[in-house]
Short mmCIF file of C-alpha atoms in Angstrom, two decimals:
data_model
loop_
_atom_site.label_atom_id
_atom_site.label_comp_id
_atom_site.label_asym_id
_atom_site.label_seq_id
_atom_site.Cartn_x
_atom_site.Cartn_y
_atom_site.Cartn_z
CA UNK A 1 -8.60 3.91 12.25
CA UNK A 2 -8.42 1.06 14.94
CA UNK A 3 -10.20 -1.37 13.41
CA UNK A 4 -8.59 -1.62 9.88
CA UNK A 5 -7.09 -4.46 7.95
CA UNK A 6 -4.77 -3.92 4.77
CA UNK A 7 -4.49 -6.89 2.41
CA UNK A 8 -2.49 -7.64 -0.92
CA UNK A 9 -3.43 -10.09 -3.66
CA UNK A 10 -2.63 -11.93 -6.29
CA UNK A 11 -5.69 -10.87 -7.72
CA UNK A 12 -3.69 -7.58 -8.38
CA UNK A 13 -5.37 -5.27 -5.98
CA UNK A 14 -4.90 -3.78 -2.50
CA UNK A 15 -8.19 -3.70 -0.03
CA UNK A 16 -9.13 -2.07 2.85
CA UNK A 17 -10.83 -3.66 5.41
CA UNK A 18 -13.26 -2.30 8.41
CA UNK A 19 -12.67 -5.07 10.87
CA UNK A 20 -15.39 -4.55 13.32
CA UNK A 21 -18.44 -4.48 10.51
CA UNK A 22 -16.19 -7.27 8.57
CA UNK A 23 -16.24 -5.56 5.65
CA UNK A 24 -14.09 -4.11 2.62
CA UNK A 25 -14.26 -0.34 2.43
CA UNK A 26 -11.85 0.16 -0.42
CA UNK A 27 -10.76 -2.41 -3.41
CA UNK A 28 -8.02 -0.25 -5.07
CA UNK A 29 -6.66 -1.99 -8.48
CA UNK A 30 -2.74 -2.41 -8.79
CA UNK A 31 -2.47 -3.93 -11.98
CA UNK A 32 0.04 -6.67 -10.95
CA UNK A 33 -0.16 -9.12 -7.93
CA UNK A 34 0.53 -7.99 -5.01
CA UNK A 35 3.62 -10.07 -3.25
CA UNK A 36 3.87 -7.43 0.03
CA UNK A 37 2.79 -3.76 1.13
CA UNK A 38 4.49 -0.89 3.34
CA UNK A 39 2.77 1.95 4.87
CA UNK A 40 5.03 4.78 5.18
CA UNK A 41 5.98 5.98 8.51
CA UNK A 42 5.77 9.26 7.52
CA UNK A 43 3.50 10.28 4.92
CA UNK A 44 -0.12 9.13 3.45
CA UNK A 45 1.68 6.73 0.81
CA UNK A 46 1.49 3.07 0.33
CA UNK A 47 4.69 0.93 -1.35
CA UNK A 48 3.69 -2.56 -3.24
CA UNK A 49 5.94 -4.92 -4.15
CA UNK A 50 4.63 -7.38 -7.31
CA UNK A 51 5.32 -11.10 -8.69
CA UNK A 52 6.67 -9.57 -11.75
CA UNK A 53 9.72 -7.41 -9.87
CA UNK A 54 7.99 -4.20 -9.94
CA UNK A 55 7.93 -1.57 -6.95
CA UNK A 56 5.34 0.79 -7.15
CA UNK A 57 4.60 3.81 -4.89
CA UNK A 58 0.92 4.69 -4.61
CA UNK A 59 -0.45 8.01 -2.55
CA UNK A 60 -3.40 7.35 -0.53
CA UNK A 61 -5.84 10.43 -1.25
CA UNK A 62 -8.49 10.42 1.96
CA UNK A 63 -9.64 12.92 4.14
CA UNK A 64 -8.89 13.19 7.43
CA UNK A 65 -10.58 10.37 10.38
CA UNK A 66 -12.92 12.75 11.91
CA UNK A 67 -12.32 11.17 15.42
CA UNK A 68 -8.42 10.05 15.25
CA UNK A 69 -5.62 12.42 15.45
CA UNK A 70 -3.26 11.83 12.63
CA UNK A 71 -5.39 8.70 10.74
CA UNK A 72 -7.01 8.75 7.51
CA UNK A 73 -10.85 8.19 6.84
CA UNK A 74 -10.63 5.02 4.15
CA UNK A 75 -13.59 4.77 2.43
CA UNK A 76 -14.62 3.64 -0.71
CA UNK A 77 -14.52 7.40 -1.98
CA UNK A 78 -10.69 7.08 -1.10
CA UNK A 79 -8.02 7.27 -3.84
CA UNK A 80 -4.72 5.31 -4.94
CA UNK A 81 -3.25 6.69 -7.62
CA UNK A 82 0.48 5.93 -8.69
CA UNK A 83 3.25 7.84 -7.55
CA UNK A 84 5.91 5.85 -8.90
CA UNK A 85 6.87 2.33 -10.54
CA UNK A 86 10.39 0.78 -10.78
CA UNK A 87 11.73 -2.34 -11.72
CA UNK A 88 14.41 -3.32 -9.79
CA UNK A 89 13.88 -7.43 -9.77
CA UNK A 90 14.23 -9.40 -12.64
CA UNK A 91 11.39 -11.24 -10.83
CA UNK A 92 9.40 -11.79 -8.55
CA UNK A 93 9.63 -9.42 -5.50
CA UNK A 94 8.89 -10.62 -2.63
CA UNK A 95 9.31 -7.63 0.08
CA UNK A 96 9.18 -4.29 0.52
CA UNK A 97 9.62 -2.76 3.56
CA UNK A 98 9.93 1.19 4.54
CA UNK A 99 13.08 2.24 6.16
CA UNK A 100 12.70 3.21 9.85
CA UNK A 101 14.91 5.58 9.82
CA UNK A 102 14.80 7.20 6.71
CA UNK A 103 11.39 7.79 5.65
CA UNK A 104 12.64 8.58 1.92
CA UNK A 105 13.79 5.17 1.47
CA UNK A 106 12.53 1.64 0.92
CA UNK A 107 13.94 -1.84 0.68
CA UNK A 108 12.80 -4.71 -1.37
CA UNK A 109 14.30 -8.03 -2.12
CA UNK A 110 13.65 -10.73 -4.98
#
């Protein structure tokens, strides 16, 4: 949608925000602060990277924007659950970032 905002927190969740009513439409619990975020290019799936060197890999279950082609309709009856979780850091981690040219492949970096 055109006027959303994603945030990460080191409250250890992920929110959506609708920017034109200035208001958060989804409050999705991570478990871990959130150092970083990556939509993928490719796919409805979100990557977090966290303060404790965890990389987790969350599908974003939402129906489709009723107006915009290809977009997702984020609402509070929208879903996050965890795909995956690695540990590649010792510690913190403080990027992740979604290859552009290989959408099966991320990068993160301590």
């Amino acid at each position: 949608c055109p006027f959303t905002l994603i945030s990460g927190s080191w409250d250890g969740s992920v929110r959506v925000w609708d920017t034109a009513a200035a208001s958060c439409v989804c409050n999705w619990p991570v478990a871990r602060a959130a150092t970083s975020f990556s939509m993928s290019p490719s796919t409805p799936q979100l990557a977090t990277a966290h303060e404790d060197g965890h990389i987790s890999l969350w599908d974003i279950r939402a129906p489709p924007h009723p107006t915009v082609q290809g977009a997702l309709s984020l609402d509070s009856s929208a879903g996050l659950p965890l795909h995956s979780a690695q540990s590649p850091h010792r510690r913190l981690a403080s990027q992740v970032q979604w290859s552009p040219l290989d959408a099966n492949r991320l990068a993160s970096c301590g």
